[in-house]
mmCIF file of C-alpha atoms in Angstrom:
data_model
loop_
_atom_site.group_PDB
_atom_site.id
_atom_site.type_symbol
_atom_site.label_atom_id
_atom_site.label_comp_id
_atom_site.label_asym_id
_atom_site.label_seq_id
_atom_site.Cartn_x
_atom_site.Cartn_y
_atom_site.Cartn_z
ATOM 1 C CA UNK F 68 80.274 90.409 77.341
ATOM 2 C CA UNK F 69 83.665 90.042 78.511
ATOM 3 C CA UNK F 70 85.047 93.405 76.527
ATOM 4 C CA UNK F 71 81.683 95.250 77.349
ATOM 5 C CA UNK F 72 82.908 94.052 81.487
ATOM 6 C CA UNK F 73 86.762 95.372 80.415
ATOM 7 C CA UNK F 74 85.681 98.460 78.915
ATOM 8 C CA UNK F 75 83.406 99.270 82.144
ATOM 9 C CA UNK F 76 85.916 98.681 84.625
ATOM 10 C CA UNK F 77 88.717 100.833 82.708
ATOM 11 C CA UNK F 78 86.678 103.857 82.519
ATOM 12 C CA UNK F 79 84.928 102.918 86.190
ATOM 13 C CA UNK F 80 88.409 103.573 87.644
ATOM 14 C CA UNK F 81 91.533 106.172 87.776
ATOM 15 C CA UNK F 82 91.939 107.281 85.286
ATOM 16 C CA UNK F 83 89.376 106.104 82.757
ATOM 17 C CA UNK F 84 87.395 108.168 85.465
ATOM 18 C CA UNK F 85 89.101 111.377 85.103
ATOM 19 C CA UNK F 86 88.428 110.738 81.144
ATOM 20 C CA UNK F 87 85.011 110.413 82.042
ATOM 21 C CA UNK F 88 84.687 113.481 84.396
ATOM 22 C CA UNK F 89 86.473 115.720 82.475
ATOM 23 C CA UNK F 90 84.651 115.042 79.086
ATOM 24 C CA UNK F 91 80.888 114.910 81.296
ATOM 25 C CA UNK F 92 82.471 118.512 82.166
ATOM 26 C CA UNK F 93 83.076 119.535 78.803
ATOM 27 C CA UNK F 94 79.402 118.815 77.894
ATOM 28 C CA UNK F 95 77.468 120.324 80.761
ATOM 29 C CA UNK F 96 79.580 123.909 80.777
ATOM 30 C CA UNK F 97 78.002 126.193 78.613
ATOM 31 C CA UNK F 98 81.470 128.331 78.840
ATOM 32 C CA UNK F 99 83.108 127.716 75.666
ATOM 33 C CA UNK F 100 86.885 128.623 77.667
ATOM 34 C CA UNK F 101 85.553 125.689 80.593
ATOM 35 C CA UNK F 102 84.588 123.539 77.810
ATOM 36 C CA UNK F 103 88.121 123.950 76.240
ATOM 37 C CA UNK F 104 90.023 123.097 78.900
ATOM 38 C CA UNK F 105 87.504 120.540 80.284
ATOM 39 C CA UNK F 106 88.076 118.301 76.748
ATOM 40 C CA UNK F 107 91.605 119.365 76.822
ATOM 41 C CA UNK F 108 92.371 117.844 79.976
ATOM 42 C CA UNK F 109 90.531 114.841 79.356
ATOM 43 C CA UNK F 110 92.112 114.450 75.805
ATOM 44 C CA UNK F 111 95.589 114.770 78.022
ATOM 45 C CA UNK F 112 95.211 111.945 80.447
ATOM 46 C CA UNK F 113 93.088 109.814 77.914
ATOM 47 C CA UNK F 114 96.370 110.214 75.652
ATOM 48 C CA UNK F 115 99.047 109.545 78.275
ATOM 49 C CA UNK F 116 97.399 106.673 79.279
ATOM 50 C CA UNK F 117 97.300 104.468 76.594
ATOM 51 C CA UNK F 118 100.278 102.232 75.548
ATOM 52 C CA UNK F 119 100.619 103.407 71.847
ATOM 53 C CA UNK F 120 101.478 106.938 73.348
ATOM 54 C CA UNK F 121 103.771 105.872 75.898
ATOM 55 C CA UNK F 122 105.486 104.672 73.876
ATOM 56 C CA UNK F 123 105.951 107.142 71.402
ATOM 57 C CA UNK F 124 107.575 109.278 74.623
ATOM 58 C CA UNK F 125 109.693 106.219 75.471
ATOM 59 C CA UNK F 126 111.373 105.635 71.998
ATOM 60 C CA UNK F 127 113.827 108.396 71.564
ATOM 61 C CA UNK F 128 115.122 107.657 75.461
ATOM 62 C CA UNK F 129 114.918 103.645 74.985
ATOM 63 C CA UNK F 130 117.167 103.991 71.522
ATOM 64 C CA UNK F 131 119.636 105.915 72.397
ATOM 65 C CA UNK F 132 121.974 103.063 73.698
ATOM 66 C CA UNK F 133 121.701 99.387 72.571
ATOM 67 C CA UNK F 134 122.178 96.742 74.806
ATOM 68 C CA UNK F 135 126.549 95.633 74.366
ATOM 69 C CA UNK F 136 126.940 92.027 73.797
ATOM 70 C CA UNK F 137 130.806 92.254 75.113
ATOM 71 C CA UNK F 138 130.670 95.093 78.007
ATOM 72 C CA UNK F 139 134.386 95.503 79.144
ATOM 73 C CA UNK F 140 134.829 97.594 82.171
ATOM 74 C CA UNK F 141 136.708 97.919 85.552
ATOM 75 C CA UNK F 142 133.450 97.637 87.748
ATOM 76 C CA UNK F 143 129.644 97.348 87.093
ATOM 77 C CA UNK F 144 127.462 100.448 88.742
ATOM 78 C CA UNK F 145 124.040 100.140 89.385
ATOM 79 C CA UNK F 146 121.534 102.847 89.710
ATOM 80 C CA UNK F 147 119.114 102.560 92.431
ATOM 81 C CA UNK F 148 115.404 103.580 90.755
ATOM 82 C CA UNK F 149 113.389 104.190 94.116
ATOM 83 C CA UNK F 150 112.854 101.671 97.456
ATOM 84 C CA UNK F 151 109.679 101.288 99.561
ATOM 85 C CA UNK F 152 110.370 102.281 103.110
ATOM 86 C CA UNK F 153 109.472 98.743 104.187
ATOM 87 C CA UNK F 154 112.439 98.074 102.498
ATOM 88 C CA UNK F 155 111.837 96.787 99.437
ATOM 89 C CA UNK F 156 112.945 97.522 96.279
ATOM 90 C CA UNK F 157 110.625 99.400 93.619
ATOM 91 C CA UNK F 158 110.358 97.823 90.027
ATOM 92 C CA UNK F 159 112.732 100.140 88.529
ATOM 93 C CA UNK F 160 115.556 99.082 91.058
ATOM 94 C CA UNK F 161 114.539 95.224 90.722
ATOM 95 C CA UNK F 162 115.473 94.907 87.652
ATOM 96 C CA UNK F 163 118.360 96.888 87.694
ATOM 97 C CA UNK F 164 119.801 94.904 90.096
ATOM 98 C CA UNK F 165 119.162 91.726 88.345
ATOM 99 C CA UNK F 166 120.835 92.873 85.359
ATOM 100 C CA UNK F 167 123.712 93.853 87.330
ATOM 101 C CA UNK F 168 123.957 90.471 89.039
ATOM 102 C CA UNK F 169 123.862 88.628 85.585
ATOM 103 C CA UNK F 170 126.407 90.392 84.267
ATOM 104 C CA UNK F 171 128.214 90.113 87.706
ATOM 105 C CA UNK F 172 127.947 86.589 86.924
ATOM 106 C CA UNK F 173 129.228 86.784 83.460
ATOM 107 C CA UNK F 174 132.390 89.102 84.486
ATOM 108 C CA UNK F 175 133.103 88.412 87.305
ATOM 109 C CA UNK F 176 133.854 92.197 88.031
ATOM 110 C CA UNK F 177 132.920 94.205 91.383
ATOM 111 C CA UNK F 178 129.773 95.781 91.711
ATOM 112 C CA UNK F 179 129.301 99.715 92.862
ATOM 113 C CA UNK F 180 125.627 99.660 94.327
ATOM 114 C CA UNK F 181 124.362 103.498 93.940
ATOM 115 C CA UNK F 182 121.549 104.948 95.627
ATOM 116 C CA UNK F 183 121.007 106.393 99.254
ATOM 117 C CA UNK F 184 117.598 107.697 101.454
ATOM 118 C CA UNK F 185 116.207 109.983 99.091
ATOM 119 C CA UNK F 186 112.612 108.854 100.417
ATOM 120 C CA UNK F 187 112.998 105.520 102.221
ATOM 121 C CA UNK F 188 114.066 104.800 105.630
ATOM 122 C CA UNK F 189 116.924 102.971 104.171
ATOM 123 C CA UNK F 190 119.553 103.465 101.682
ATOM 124 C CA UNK F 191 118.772 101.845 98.488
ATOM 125 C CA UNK F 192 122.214 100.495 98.228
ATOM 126 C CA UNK F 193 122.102 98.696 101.416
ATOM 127 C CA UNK F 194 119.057 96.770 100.593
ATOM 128 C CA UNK F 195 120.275 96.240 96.622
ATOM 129 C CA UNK F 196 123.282 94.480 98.869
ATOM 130 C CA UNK F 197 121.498 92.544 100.963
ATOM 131 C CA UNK F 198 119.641 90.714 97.885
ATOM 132 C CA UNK F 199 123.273 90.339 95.830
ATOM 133 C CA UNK F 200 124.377 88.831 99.480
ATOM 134 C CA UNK F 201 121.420 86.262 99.461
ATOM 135 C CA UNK F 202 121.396 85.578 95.931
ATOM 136 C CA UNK F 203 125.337 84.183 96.606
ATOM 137 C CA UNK F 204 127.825 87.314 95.469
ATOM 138 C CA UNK F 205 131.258 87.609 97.654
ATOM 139 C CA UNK F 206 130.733 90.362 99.655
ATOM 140 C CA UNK F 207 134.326 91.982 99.023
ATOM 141 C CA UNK F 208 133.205 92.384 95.498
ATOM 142 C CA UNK F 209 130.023 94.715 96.142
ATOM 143 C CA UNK F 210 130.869 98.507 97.522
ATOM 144 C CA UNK F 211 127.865 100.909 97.921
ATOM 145 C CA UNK F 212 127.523 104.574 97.557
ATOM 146 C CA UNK F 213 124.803 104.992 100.283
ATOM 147 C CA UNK F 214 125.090 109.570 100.283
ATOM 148 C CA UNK F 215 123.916 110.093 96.620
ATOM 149 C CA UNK F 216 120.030 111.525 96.449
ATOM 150 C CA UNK F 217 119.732 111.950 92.306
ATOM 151 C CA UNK F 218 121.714 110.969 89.471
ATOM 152 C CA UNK F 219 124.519 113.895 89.877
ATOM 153 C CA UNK F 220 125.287 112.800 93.020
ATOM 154 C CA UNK F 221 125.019 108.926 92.197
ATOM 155 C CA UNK F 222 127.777 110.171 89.246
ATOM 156 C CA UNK F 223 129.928 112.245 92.367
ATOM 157 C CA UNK F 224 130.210 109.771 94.924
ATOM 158 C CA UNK F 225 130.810 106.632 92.378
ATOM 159 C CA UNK F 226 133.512 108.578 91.220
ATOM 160 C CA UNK F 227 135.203 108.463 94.467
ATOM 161 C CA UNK F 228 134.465 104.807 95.373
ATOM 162 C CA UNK F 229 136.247 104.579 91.656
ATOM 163 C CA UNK F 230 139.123 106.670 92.349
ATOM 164 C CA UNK F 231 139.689 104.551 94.954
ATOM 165 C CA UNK F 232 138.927 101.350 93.933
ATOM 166 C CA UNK F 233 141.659 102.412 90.800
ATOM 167 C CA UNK F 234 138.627 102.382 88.842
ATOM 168 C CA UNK F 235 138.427 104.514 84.932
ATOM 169 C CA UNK F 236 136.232 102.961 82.828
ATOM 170 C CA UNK F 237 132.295 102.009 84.237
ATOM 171 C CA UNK F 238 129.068 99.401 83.327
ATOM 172 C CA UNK F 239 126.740 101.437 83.800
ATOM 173 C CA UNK F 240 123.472 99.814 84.702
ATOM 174 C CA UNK F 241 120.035 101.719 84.536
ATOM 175 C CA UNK F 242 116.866 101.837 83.377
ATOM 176 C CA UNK F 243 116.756 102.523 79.009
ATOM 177 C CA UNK F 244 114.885 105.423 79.887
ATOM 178 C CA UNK F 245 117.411 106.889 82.417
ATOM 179 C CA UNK F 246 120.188 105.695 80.144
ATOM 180 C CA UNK F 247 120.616 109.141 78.814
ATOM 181 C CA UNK F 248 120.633 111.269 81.407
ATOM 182 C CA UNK F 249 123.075 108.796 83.576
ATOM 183 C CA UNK F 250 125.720 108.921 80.720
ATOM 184 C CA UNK F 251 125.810 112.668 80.803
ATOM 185 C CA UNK F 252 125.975 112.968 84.726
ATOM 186 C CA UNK F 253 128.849 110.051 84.379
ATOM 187 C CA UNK F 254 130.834 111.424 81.709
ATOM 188 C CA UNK F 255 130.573 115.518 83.363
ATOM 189 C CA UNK F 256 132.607 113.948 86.497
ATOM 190 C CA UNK F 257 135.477 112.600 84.024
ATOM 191 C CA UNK F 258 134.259 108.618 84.104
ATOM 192 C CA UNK F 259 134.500 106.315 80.711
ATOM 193 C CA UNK F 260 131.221 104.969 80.115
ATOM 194 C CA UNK F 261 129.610 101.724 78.663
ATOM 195 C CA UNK F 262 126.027 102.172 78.885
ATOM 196 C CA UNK F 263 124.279 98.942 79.793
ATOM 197 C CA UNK F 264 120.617 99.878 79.796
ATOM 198 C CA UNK F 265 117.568 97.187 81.169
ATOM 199 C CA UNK F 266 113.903 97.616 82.543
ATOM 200 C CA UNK F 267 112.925 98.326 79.130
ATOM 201 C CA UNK F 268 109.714 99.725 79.258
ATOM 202 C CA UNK F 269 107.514 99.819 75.524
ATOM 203 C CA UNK F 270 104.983 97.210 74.191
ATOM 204 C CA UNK F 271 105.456 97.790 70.564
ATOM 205 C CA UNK F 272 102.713 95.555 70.073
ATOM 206 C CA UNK F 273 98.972 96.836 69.937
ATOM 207 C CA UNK F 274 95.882 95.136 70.463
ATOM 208 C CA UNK F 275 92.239 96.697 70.854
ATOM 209 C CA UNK F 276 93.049 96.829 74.766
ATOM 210 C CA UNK F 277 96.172 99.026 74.407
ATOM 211 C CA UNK F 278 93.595 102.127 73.432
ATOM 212 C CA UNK F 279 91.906 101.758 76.643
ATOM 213 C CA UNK F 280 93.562 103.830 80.019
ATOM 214 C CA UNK F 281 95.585 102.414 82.448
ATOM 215 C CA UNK F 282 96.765 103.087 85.567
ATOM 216 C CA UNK F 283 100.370 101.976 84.820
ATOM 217 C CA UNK F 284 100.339 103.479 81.479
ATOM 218 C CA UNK F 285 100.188 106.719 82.941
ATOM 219 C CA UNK F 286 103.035 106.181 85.768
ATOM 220 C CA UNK F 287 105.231 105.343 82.917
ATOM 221 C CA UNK F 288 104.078 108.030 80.777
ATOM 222 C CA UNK F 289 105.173 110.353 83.719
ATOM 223 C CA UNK F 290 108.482 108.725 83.985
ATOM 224 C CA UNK F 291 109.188 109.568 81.210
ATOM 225 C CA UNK F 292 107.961 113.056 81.109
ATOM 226 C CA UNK F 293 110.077 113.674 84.100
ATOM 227 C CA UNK F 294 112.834 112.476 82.488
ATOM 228 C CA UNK F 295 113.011 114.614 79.549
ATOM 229 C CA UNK F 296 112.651 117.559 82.146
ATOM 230 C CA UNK F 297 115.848 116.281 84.029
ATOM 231 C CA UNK F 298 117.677 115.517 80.449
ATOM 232 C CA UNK F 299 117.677 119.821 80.340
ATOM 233 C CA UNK F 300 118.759 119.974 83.943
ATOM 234 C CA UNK F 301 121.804 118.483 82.720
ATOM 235 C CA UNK F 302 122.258 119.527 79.332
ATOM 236 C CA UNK F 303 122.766 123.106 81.505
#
């Protein structure tokens, strides 16, 4: 009873319902091109919704840099990964910022907070100060980039906080997924790297629940579609 109530709500809502519509589609067209595409598209978001999938997309971006046990740098930069405009941080930027502050912690090195008004009211790096400011960091060790609006222009304008600061050689804190695309967009504006990815985002373990659709299967599956899009933006 309890699967038979799991199963029913997953396919009752987005986007076990789209599954559902698209396949009840697919059966009642008589078109055999409708009925192609109908199946298709329910095949698609039935696929990139389950966790076995997502993380098939995930792997090649998640491996590409291992977490250092040693990072040696001249400041730690973290990415901003998206704010609410209530002011609150997203997910993505949460635990970027908590990985930042550890190793903050560890170091003892300033922190370049990257990330302006993209789509909230406020800059992401004013609110990712704010927390570091609560949570107890000295506020002459955090400097913000509050201009940049994507990852080329969070590489731009930390490069000039870092010429400044008599910064070379950068933590680089992001998302494992992002990981790539940062360390291009980093190293095209002349800065020494050490990739120090977080927010991790595969299972790797697999029950019978993991072949059912979800909701936040299918946001991360997106991630990281879009982010294989921007990696040929900047392999240009």
């Amino acid at each position: 009873m309890f699967f038979l109530k799991k199963l029913i709500t997953y396919f009752i809502l987005p986007p076990g319902l789209l599954v559902v519509a698209f396949a009840l589609l697919g059966i009642l067209t008589k078109r055999k091109l409708a009925k192609l595409i109908a199946f298709s598209f329910a095949l698609f978001v039935y696929l990139l919704s389950i966790e076995p999938i997502k993380d098939v997309l995930y792997k090649p971006l998640e491996e590409a840099y291992p977490v250092p046990s040693k990072p040696e740098g001249d400041a730690i930069v973290i990415l901003g990964g998206g704010a609410y405009n209530t002011g609150i941080l997203k997910e993505d930027s949460t635990k970027r910022l908590l990985t930042g502050f550890v190793l903050h912690k560890q170091t003892d090195l300033p922190i370049i907070l990257s990330g302006g008004a993209s789509i909230s009211a406020l800059p992401e790096a004013e609110i990712m100060k704010g927390l570091l400011l609560t949570l107890g960091v000295d506020k002459s060790k955090i400097y913000m980039d509050v201009n940049s609006r994507d990852t080329g222009e969070n590489a731009q304008e930390v490069k000039k906080l870092c010429e400044r600061l008599g910064c070379k050689k950068i933590i680089l804190v992001s998302s494992a997924y992002h990981m790539r695309r940062a360390v291009l967009a980093f190293q095209k504006v002349g800065l020494e790297v050490v990739p120090y990815p977080t927010d991790f985002k595969r299972d790797m373990k697999y029950n019978l629940y993991s072949l059912l659709p979800k909701m936040g299967v299918l946001a991360d599956s997106y991630k990281a579609l879009r982010e294989y899009l921007g990696l040929v933006w900047y392999s240009l």
